[in-house]
Short mmCIF file of C-alpha atoms in Angstrom, two decimals:
data_model
loop_
_atom_site.label_atom_id
_atom_site.label_comp_id
_atom_site.label_asym_id
_atom_site.label_seq_id
_atom_site.Cartn_x
_atom_site.Cartn_y
_atom_site.Cartn_z
CA MET A 1 -36.82 -0.58 -56.67
CA LYS A 2 -36.44 2.19 -54.14
CA ASN A 3 -33.35 0.49 -52.67
CA ARG A 4 -31.88 0.04 -56.02
CA GLY A 5 -32.03 3.80 -56.57
CA TYR A 6 -30.08 4.42 -53.31
CA ILE A 7 -27.44 2.02 -54.28
CA THR A 8 -27.03 3.57 -57.63
CA VAL A 9 -26.68 7.07 -55.98
CA PHE A 10 -24.13 5.67 -53.48
CA LEU A 11 -22.07 3.90 -56.18
CA THR A 12 -22.16 7.06 -58.31
CA LEU A 13 -20.92 9.27 -55.36
CA LEU A 14 -18.25 6.66 -54.48
CA ILE A 15 -17.01 6.50 -58.06
CA SER A 16 -16.87 10.21 -58.35
CA ALA A 17 -15.00 10.53 -55.05
CA LEU A 18 -12.55 7.86 -56.22
CA LEU A 19 -12.03 9.67 -59.52
CA VAL A 20 -11.43 12.91 -57.82
CA LEU A 21 -8.91 11.19 -55.54
CA VAL A 22 -7.26 9.39 -58.52
CA MET A 23 -7.11 12.72 -60.32
CA ALA A 24 -5.66 14.38 -57.30
CA VAL A 25 -3.02 11.75 -56.93
CA ILE A 26 -2.25 11.96 -60.64
CA ALA A 27 -1.93 15.77 -60.33
CA ALA A 28 0.31 15.38 -57.27
CA VAL A 29 2.53 12.78 -58.98
CA ASN A 30 2.60 15.03 -62.02
CA LEU A 31 3.68 18.04 -59.99
CA SER A 32 6.22 16.02 -58.02
CA ALA A 33 7.64 14.75 -61.29
CA ALA A 34 7.80 18.28 -62.47
CA LYS A 35 9.62 19.34 -59.45
CA GLY A 36 12.15 16.58 -59.82
CA ARG A 37 12.65 17.39 -63.51
CA SER A 38 13.11 20.99 -62.52
CA ALA A 39 15.69 20.20 -59.99
CA ALA A 40 17.53 17.94 -62.35
CA ALA A 41 17.38 20.57 -65.13
CA LEU A 42 18.67 23.32 -62.70
CA LYS A 43 21.59 21.19 -61.67
CA SER A 44 22.36 20.47 -65.36
CA SER A 45 22.21 24.19 -66.18
CA MET A 46 24.45 24.96 -63.28
CA SER A 47 26.90 22.38 -64.41
CA SER A 48 27.02 24.01 -67.72
CA VAL A 49 27.81 27.30 -66.15
CA ARG A 50 30.43 25.62 -63.92
CA ALA A 51 32.05 24.23 -67.07
CA GLU A 52 32.95 27.87 -68.04
CA TYR A 53 36.06 27.83 -65.83
CA ASP A 54 39.19 29.52 -67.17
CA ARG A 55 41.01 26.86 -69.10
CA TYR A 56 44.42 28.66 -69.03
CA LEU A 57 44.47 28.70 -65.22
CA PHE A 58 43.43 25.11 -65.00
CA GLU A 59 46.17 23.78 -67.35
CA GLN A 60 48.95 25.88 -66.13
CA TYR A 61 48.09 26.13 -62.38
CA HIS A 62 45.71 23.23 -61.70
CA VAL A 63 43.04 25.42 -60.26
CA LEU A 64 39.20 25.79 -61.14
CA PHE A 65 38.21 29.47 -61.12
CA LEU A 66 34.95 30.86 -62.56
CA ASP A 67 34.55 34.45 -63.55
CA GLN A 68 31.49 35.85 -62.13
CA ASN A 69 31.99 39.00 -64.15
CA PRO A 70 32.42 37.56 -67.65
CA GLU A 71 33.27 40.12 -70.34
CA GLY A 72 32.57 42.80 -67.64
CA GLU A 73 28.81 42.10 -67.72
CA GLY A 74 28.53 41.09 -64.10
CA PRO A 75 26.75 37.99 -62.62
CA GLY A 76 23.76 38.67 -64.97
CA LYS A 77 25.82 37.09 -67.70
CA LEU A 78 26.08 33.78 -65.73
CA GLU A 79 22.42 34.02 -64.80
CA ALA A 80 21.40 34.51 -68.52
CA LEU A 81 23.50 31.55 -69.45
CA ALA A 82 22.03 29.31 -66.75
CA GLU A 83 18.45 30.45 -67.57
CA GLU A 84 18.99 29.67 -71.27
CA ARG A 85 20.20 26.19 -70.54
CA LEU A 86 17.44 25.63 -67.96
CA SER A 87 14.74 26.53 -70.54
CA GLU A 88 16.28 24.18 -73.17
CA ASN A 89 16.36 21.36 -70.55
CA LEU A 90 12.82 21.85 -69.35
CA GLY A 91 11.05 22.20 -72.64
CA PRO A 92 7.95 24.31 -73.77
CA ASP A 93 5.61 23.08 -70.98
CA TYR A 94 7.81 24.94 -68.31
CA THR A 95 8.37 28.75 -67.97
CA VAL A 96 11.35 30.06 -66.05
CA LYS A 97 9.92 33.03 -64.09
CA ASP A 98 13.14 34.04 -62.31
CA LEU A 99 16.77 32.81 -61.84
CA ALA A 100 19.36 34.44 -59.52
CA LEU A 101 22.87 33.72 -58.55
CA THR A 102 23.28 33.36 -54.91
CA GLY A 103 25.79 32.42 -52.18
CA VAL A 104 29.02 32.76 -54.22
CA THR A 105 32.28 31.59 -52.69
CA GLY A 106 35.12 33.94 -53.85
CA VAL A 107 38.57 32.55 -54.31
CA MET A 108 40.07 35.34 -52.19
CA ASP A 109 37.51 35.11 -49.37
CA ASP A 110 38.60 34.31 -45.79
CA ASN A 111 42.46 35.00 -46.51
CA CYS A 112 42.35 32.96 -49.87
CA ALA A 113 40.75 29.88 -48.12
CA GLU A 114 39.36 28.47 -51.37
CA PHE A 115 42.57 28.92 -53.18
CA ARG A 116 44.50 27.24 -50.44
CA ARG A 117 42.05 24.29 -50.58
CA GLN A 118 42.53 23.80 -54.26
CA ILE A 119 46.35 23.93 -53.71
CA MET A 120 46.00 21.24 -51.07
CA ASP A 121 44.02 19.20 -53.64
CA ALA A 122 46.65 19.73 -56.32
CA ALA A 123 49.83 19.22 -54.23
CA PRO A 124 49.74 15.35 -54.14
CA TYR A 125 50.04 15.38 -57.97
CA LEU A 126 53.08 17.65 -58.18
CA LEU A 127 56.70 16.85 -57.90
CA ALA A 128 57.52 15.94 -54.34
CA ASP A 129 61.24 16.56 -54.76
CA LYS A 130 60.48 20.27 -54.90
CA GLY A 131 59.13 20.57 -51.44
CA VAL A 132 59.58 20.58 -47.68
CA GLU A 133 60.40 16.79 -47.28
CA ALA A 134 63.34 17.10 -49.62
CA LEU A 135 64.44 20.27 -47.70
CA LYS A 136 64.30 18.49 -44.31
CA GLU A 137 66.53 15.59 -45.53
CA LYS A 138 69.20 18.23 -46.53
CA VAL A 139 68.83 20.38 -43.36
CA GLN A 140 69.33 18.93 -39.93
CA ASP A 141 69.08 22.07 -38.02
CA ASP A 142 67.52 25.27 -39.22
CA THR A 143 69.13 27.44 -36.30
CA PRO A 144 72.83 27.49 -37.32
CA VAL A 145 73.67 29.72 -34.33
CA THR A 146 71.70 30.88 -31.36
CA LYS A 147 71.64 34.24 -29.62
CA GLU A 148 72.70 32.48 -26.44
CA GLU A 149 75.76 31.01 -28.02
CA LEU A 150 76.70 34.42 -29.57
CA ASP A 151 76.24 36.15 -26.12
CA ASN A 152 78.63 33.64 -24.60
CA LEU A 153 81.44 34.28 -27.00
CA ASN A 154 84.82 34.46 -25.43
CA MET A 155 85.70 38.02 -25.28
CA ALA A 156 89.04 37.67 -23.61
CA GLN A 157 92.06 39.04 -25.43
CA ASP A 158 93.95 36.31 -27.17
CA PRO A 159 97.73 35.88 -26.81
CA ALA A 160 99.50 37.83 -29.57
CA GLU A 161 100.10 35.81 -32.64
CA GLU A 162 102.03 36.59 -35.84
CA LYS A 163 99.77 37.67 -38.82
CA LYS A 164 99.94 35.31 -41.76
CA GLU A 165 101.74 36.97 -44.80
CA GLY A 166 99.23 38.52 -47.24
CA ASP A 167 96.30 38.70 -44.87
CA GLU A 168 94.42 41.84 -45.11
CA ASP A 169 91.32 43.19 -43.48
CA PRO A 170 88.55 41.43 -45.54
CA ARG A 171 86.08 44.28 -44.97
CA LYS A 172 88.14 46.30 -47.59
CA SER A 173 87.38 43.73 -50.31
CA ILE A 174 83.79 43.71 -49.42
CA ARG A 175 83.46 47.51 -49.71
CA ALA A 176 85.30 47.40 -53.16
CA CYS A 177 82.82 44.97 -54.66
CA GLN A 178 79.77 46.68 -53.17
CA LYS A 179 80.40 49.68 -55.51
CA THR A 180 78.85 47.64 -58.41
CA GLY A 181 76.32 45.84 -56.14
CA ILE A 182 77.05 42.27 -55.04
CA ALA A 183 73.86 40.86 -56.39
CA TYR A 184 74.50 42.17 -59.98
CA TRP A 185 78.19 41.40 -59.68
CA ILE A 186 77.55 37.65 -59.29
CA LEU A 187 74.70 37.52 -61.81
CA PRO A 188 75.52 35.24 -64.83
CA GLU A 189 76.16 37.09 -68.05
CA ASP A 190 73.55 34.99 -69.94
CA VAL A 191 70.69 36.04 -67.69
CA THR A 192 68.18 38.69 -68.73
CA PHE A 193 65.29 40.14 -66.80
CA HIS A 194 61.89 41.09 -68.28
CA SER A 195 61.21 44.85 -68.42
CA TYR A 196 57.61 44.62 -67.25
CA GLU A 197 56.80 46.73 -64.13
CA VAL A 198 54.14 45.38 -61.80
CA ASP A 199 51.41 47.64 -60.46
CA ALA A 200 50.49 45.54 -57.46
CA ALA A 201 47.74 48.08 -56.54
CA LYS A 202 45.75 46.85 -59.61
CA LEU A 203 46.28 43.13 -58.71
CA PRO A 204 44.71 40.69 -56.12
CA SER A 205 47.50 41.45 -53.67
CA GLY A 206 46.68 45.19 -53.78
CA GLY A 207 50.33 45.82 -52.79
CA LYS A 208 49.89 43.75 -49.62
CA SER A 209 53.14 43.90 -47.67
CA GLY A 210 54.65 40.80 -46.00
CA LYS A 211 57.46 39.94 -43.74
CA THR A 212 60.34 42.36 -44.33
CA LEU A 213 63.41 41.31 -46.27
CA THR A 214 66.66 42.51 -44.70
CA THR A 215 70.27 42.91 -45.64
CA MET A 216 73.56 42.23 -43.97
CA ASP A 217 75.42 45.12 -42.16
CA THR A 218 78.50 44.78 -44.37
CA ASN A 219 80.63 47.26 -42.41
CA PHE A 220 81.24 44.62 -39.83
CA THR A 221 81.95 47.31 -37.16
CA ASP A 222 79.02 46.63 -34.82
CA MET A 223 79.03 43.42 -32.81
CA SER A 224 75.41 43.74 -31.80
CA ARG A 225 74.29 44.14 -35.37
CA LEU A 226 76.29 41.06 -36.41
CA LYS A 227 74.56 38.96 -33.67
CA ARG A 228 71.18 40.22 -34.86
CA ASP A 229 71.89 39.40 -38.48
CA ALA A 230 73.27 36.01 -37.62
CA THR A 231 70.09 34.84 -35.85
CA GLN A 232 67.20 36.61 -37.63
CA ASN A 233 66.44 33.79 -40.14
CA SER A 234 66.62 30.89 -37.75
CA GLY A 235 63.69 28.51 -37.19
CA TRP A 236 62.15 28.56 -40.51
CA LEU A 237 61.53 24.85 -40.75
CA ASN A 238 58.33 24.93 -38.57
CA ALA A 239 56.73 27.46 -40.99
CA ALA A 240 57.76 25.27 -43.91
CA GLU A 241 56.14 22.20 -42.52
CA GLN A 242 52.89 24.19 -41.84
CA GLU A 243 52.82 25.52 -45.45
CA ALA A 244 54.21 22.35 -47.18
CA ALA A 245 51.43 22.05 -49.76
CA GLY A 246 51.89 25.81 -50.72
CA LEU A 247 55.58 25.46 -51.04
CA VAL A 248 55.29 22.40 -53.27
CA TYR A 249 52.80 24.25 -55.38
CA ALA A 250 54.98 27.36 -55.75
CA ALA A 251 58.07 25.40 -56.77
CA ASN A 252 56.13 23.46 -59.43
CA CYS A 253 54.07 26.28 -60.86
CA PHE A 254 56.17 29.32 -60.83
CA ASN A 255 59.47 30.29 -62.61
CA CYS A 256 62.61 31.43 -60.79
CA LEU A 257 66.15 32.31 -61.91
CA THR A 258 67.38 28.82 -62.26
CA ASP A 259 64.11 26.85 -63.15
CA GLU A 260 61.74 27.90 -65.92
CA VAL A 261 58.66 25.69 -65.47
CA GLN A 262 56.37 27.72 -67.81
CA GLU A 263 57.20 29.66 -71.04
CA GLY A 264 56.04 33.06 -72.10
CA THR A 265 55.32 34.45 -68.59
CA VAL A 266 55.11 38.24 -67.85
CA LEU A 267 57.83 38.09 -65.15
CA SER A 268 60.86 35.86 -65.47
CA LEU A 269 61.50 35.73 -61.76
CA GLU A 270 58.05 34.68 -60.38
CA MET A 271 59.00 32.94 -57.16
CA GLU A 272 61.22 35.86 -56.38
CA TYR A 273 58.29 38.12 -56.81
CA LEU A 274 56.25 35.97 -54.43
CA ILE A 275 58.97 36.54 -51.75
CA ALA A 276 59.80 40.28 -52.32
CA GLY A 277 56.80 41.71 -54.12
CA LYS A 278 58.86 44.31 -55.96
CA ALA A 279 57.83 46.03 -59.17
CA THR A 280 60.64 44.49 -61.43
CA ASP A 281 62.49 41.24 -61.95
CA ALA A 282 65.75 43.08 -61.19
CA GLU A 283 64.53 44.49 -57.95
CA ASN A 284 63.10 41.06 -56.83
CA TYR A 285 66.31 39.38 -57.70
CA LYS A 286 68.47 41.84 -55.64
CA ALA A 287 66.10 41.56 -52.57
CA VAL A 288 66.29 37.75 -52.66
CA ILE A 289 69.97 37.59 -53.09
CA ASP A 290 70.51 40.08 -50.26
CA GLN A 291 68.49 37.88 -48.02
CA ILE A 292 70.19 34.57 -49.18
CA LEU A 293 73.45 36.37 -48.18
CA VAL A 294 72.06 36.86 -44.75
CA ILE A 295 71.19 33.15 -44.41
CA ARG A 296 74.51 31.92 -45.67
CA THR A 297 76.48 34.36 -43.60
CA ALA A 298 74.84 33.00 -40.41
CA CYS A 299 75.47 29.44 -41.59
CA ASN A 300 79.04 30.15 -42.32
CA PHE A 301 79.59 32.07 -39.16
CA ALA A 302 78.35 29.11 -37.08
CA PHE A 303 81.00 26.92 -38.62
CA ILE A 304 83.96 29.42 -38.59
CA LEU A 305 83.48 29.97 -34.82
CA MET A 306 84.14 26.27 -34.41
CA ASP A 307 87.12 26.09 -36.69
CA SER A 308 90.18 26.65 -34.53
CA SER A 309 92.70 27.26 -37.39
CA LYS A 310 90.52 29.91 -38.99
CA MET A 311 89.93 31.58 -35.70
CA ALA A 312 93.59 31.51 -34.87
CA ARG A 313 94.36 33.21 -38.19
CA LEU A 314 91.68 35.88 -37.60
CA SER A 315 92.97 36.44 -34.11
CA ALA A 316 96.39 37.17 -35.49
CA LEU A 317 94.95 39.57 -37.94
CA ALA A 318 92.85 41.25 -35.29
CA THR A 319 96.01 41.72 -33.12
CA SER A 320 97.79 43.60 -35.90
CA LEU A 321 94.76 45.72 -36.62
CA THR A 322 94.25 46.73 -33.05
CA TRP A 323 97.71 47.56 -31.98
CA TYR A 324 96.77 50.87 -31.03
CA PHE A 325 94.08 49.69 -28.46
CA PRO A 326 94.55 45.93 -27.74
CA PRO A 327 91.39 45.60 -25.53
CA ILE A 328 89.13 45.57 -28.52
CA GLN A 329 91.06 42.71 -30.21
CA PRO A 330 88.37 40.03 -29.34
CA VAL A 331 85.55 42.14 -30.71
CA VAL A 332 87.41 42.79 -33.91
CA LYS A 333 88.33 39.05 -34.23
CA TYR A 334 84.57 38.14 -34.28
CA LEU A 335 83.90 41.04 -36.67
CA LEU A 336 86.45 39.65 -39.02
CA ALA A 337 85.02 36.21 -38.62
CA GLY A 338 81.68 37.72 -39.74
CA ALA A 339 83.35 39.40 -42.69
CA TRP A 340 85.00 36.20 -43.87
CA SER A 341 81.67 34.44 -43.38
CA TYR A 342 80.09 36.98 -45.62
CA ILE A 343 82.86 36.51 -48.24
CA GLU A 344 82.04 32.80 -48.15
CA ALA A 345 78.36 33.66 -48.52
CA ILE A 346 79.10 35.67 -51.68
CA ALA A 347 80.85 32.53 -53.08
CA ASP A 348 77.91 30.39 -52.10
CA ALA A 349 75.41 32.82 -53.90
CA TYR A 350 77.68 32.77 -56.91
CA ARG A 351 77.41 29.05 -57.12
CA LEU A 352 73.68 29.08 -56.46
CA VAL A 353 72.68 31.40 -59.21
CA ARG A 354 74.71 29.15 -61.61
CA GLY A 355 72.65 26.05 -60.70
CA LYS A 356 75.10 24.57 -58.18
CA LYS A 357 74.29 23.36 -54.68
CA VAL A 358 75.59 24.66 -51.40
CA PRO A 359 75.66 22.63 -48.22
CA TYR A 360 73.44 24.23 -45.55
CA VAL A 361 76.05 23.42 -42.91
CA LYS A 362 79.67 24.04 -43.75
CA THR A 363 82.72 21.80 -42.90
CA ALA A 364 86.38 22.25 -43.35
CA GLU A 365 86.11 20.15 -46.53
CA ASN A 366 83.43 22.27 -48.26
CA TRP A 367 84.58 25.72 -47.20
CA VAL A 368 85.77 27.24 -50.46
CA THR A 369 87.09 30.76 -49.83
CA ASP A 370 90.32 32.14 -48.58
CA LEU A 371 90.31 35.20 -46.28
CA ASN A 372 91.05 37.41 -49.33
CA GLY A 373 89.05 35.32 -51.78
CA LEU A 374 86.63 37.72 -53.57
CA SER A 375 89.00 38.01 -56.55
CA HIS A 376 88.73 34.23 -57.22
CA LEU A 377 84.89 33.81 -57.39
CA GLY A 378 85.08 32.14 -60.85
CA GLU A 379 87.02 29.27 -59.44
CA TYR A 380 84.19 28.38 -57.00
CA ALA A 381 81.68 27.32 -59.65
CA ASP A 382 83.60 25.47 -62.26
CA PRO A 383 81.12 24.10 -64.70
CA SER A 384 83.03 20.75 -64.85
CA GLU A 385 82.69 20.44 -61.11
CA LYS A 386 80.07 17.99 -59.82
CA ASP A 387 77.38 19.32 -57.67
CA GLU A 388 77.80 18.75 -53.99
CA THR A 389 75.04 17.47 -51.94
CA GLY A 390 73.21 20.48 -50.54
CA LEU A 391 70.61 22.92 -51.23
CA ASP A 392 70.16 24.73 -54.59
CA TYR A 393 68.89 28.17 -55.42
CA GLU A 394 65.26 27.08 -55.47
CA ASP A 395 65.61 25.43 -52.06
CA TYR A 396 66.78 28.81 -50.53
CA LEU A 397 63.85 30.42 -52.19
CA LEU A 398 61.52 28.03 -50.37
CA ILE A 399 63.31 28.78 -47.07
CA LEU A 400 62.56 32.51 -47.81
CA LEU A 401 59.02 31.89 -48.89
CA ALA A 402 57.96 29.70 -45.95
CA PRO A 403 57.51 32.50 -43.38
CA ARG A 404 55.95 34.70 -45.97
CA MET A 405 53.19 32.49 -47.35
CA ASP A 406 50.29 34.50 -46.01
CA THR A 407 51.25 37.23 -48.54
CA ALA A 408 52.49 34.84 -51.09
CA TYR A 409 49.14 33.49 -51.85
CA TYR A 410 47.91 36.74 -52.90
CA ARG A 411 51.01 37.30 -54.99
CA MET A 412 50.54 33.98 -56.67
CA LEU A 413 47.09 35.18 -57.76
CA ASP A 414 48.97 38.45 -59.02
CA VAL A 415 51.18 36.28 -61.33
CA MET A 416 48.40 34.07 -62.49
CA GLN A 417 46.19 37.16 -63.38
CA LEU A 418 49.10 38.81 -65.36
CA ASN A 419 49.87 35.60 -67.26
CA ALA A 420 46.22 34.66 -67.94
CA ASN A 421 45.42 38.09 -69.50
CA GLN A 422 48.47 38.63 -71.68
CA ASP A 423 46.22 38.42 -74.86
CA ALA A 424 43.42 40.48 -73.34
CA GLU A 425 42.77 43.41 -75.69
CA SER A 426 40.30 45.29 -73.53
CA ASP A 427 39.19 45.63 -70.01
CA ALA A 428 36.10 43.40 -70.76
CA GLU A 429 38.35 40.57 -71.88
CA THR A 430 40.39 40.74 -68.60
CA PHE A 431 39.63 38.13 -65.91
CA TYR A 432 40.13 39.84 -62.54
CA LEU A 433 40.72 37.18 -59.94
CA LYS A 434 38.85 39.40 -57.35
CA ASP A 435 35.86 38.21 -59.33
CA ALA A 436 36.84 34.60 -59.38
CA ILE A 437 34.59 32.09 -57.57
CA SER A 438 34.97 28.38 -56.87
CA ALA A 439 31.28 27.67 -55.67
CA PHE A 440 27.97 29.24 -56.20
CA GLY A 441 24.22 28.84 -55.60
CA MET A 442 21.10 29.55 -57.82
CA SER A 443 17.56 30.23 -56.83
CA ALA A 444 14.90 29.40 -59.51
CA GLU A 445 11.25 30.20 -59.85
CA ILE A 446 9.57 27.96 -62.52
CA GLU A 447 5.90 27.82 -63.56
CA TYR A 448 4.36 24.63 -64.65
CA GLU A 449 0.59 24.11 -65.42
CA GLY A 450 -0.26 27.03 -63.21
CA HIS A 451 1.91 25.79 -60.37
CA THR A 452 5.00 27.67 -59.09
CA ILE A 453 8.10 25.63 -58.36
CA GLN A 454 10.73 27.26 -56.23
CA LEU A 455 14.19 25.64 -56.10
CA MET A 456 17.57 26.36 -54.57
CA GLU A 457 20.78 24.51 -55.54
CA GLU A 458 24.44 24.85 -54.84
CA ILE A 459 27.50 23.66 -56.75
CA GLY A 460 31.22 24.04 -56.74
CA TYR A 461 34.63 22.65 -57.80
#
């Protein structure tokens, strides 16, 4: 009997210990399940927040941006939304004690690194014919004339030649047309600009300045200045290759003078704004045309130096103009060559703004102007004429944009913000892209049956 009592006590203690162990296991499993459910619920609630991306920017610009300051209420708005969804997902047995937004990745952080990443993701799905590869096929050499070649020009006086009848100093006709402004003189009559004035200080770029746009010295009286102008835009292809995705994106998503890819935009010349960053369409147009004239003058100058018949004609004209001091005849000859190259550049720009193409490298067959040809510009862009193989206006914008992409990414955000907020009636309804994020984290503290569950999750696009 006595042994039986010991056995009973032993079995009772053993069963009690087992029950405690089983209950502990059940409690641990229950808590583990609660943690798993909480983690899943938190991810789901964050996905709900992530789904609040700006639809307009996604549909028009293929980027996913979330406003961390919705309706001007700050990150607390996102936290409240996530907490509401989290509570719904968890049910009444759980209590959300705290939920905070952490570790946001801003679209403009680190020199717009996240914006660039999304552009890289979008680029393969955009039209490839509006990019660098298409440019490379049309341009064999992005350095029309080198400084060394210009330094080695033959400055010996040419034998006297008889001037061709009717030839006049081309610099006179250039000065005459500059009175009205060449950019506006060649502008098609049916083109209108929007009147909106950009206040860049209130936009993502903050008025950030980029690589300076220049103009030609159209007096053509200074040989050193002509050499500088003729070589300043060389070597752009390397920059274009490095920024290939950004250039494809710009060409596909932003309007320019000759290609409207979106309707109802604040600016009509968006790509021109990316390049020049001026306040108005008219200013951006002029700045871009002035720079295109620099590029085309250099390309034309490179050809004219190799054309013996044109140089002989210029030599004769220079001889007649320098009768009073013959030693300067060689310099004047090359300055006249620069002036004729500029006249050809004006004809090139005239064609470009009318949707025509212009070969990057000229030949005797595709040279279109006479020495005194500014009075016949309309003949160089006949609507019935077939487009030549060459670069169009948008291609030249990409050439100008390539070395200016660091600034252009910020200006892209300017344009996107302006267009996205056209219908905003108050500051609270405005989506400021400085507040845009592409990834974020959340820390949560959840109470379940007296236990505190702490979680941290991250999510992004």
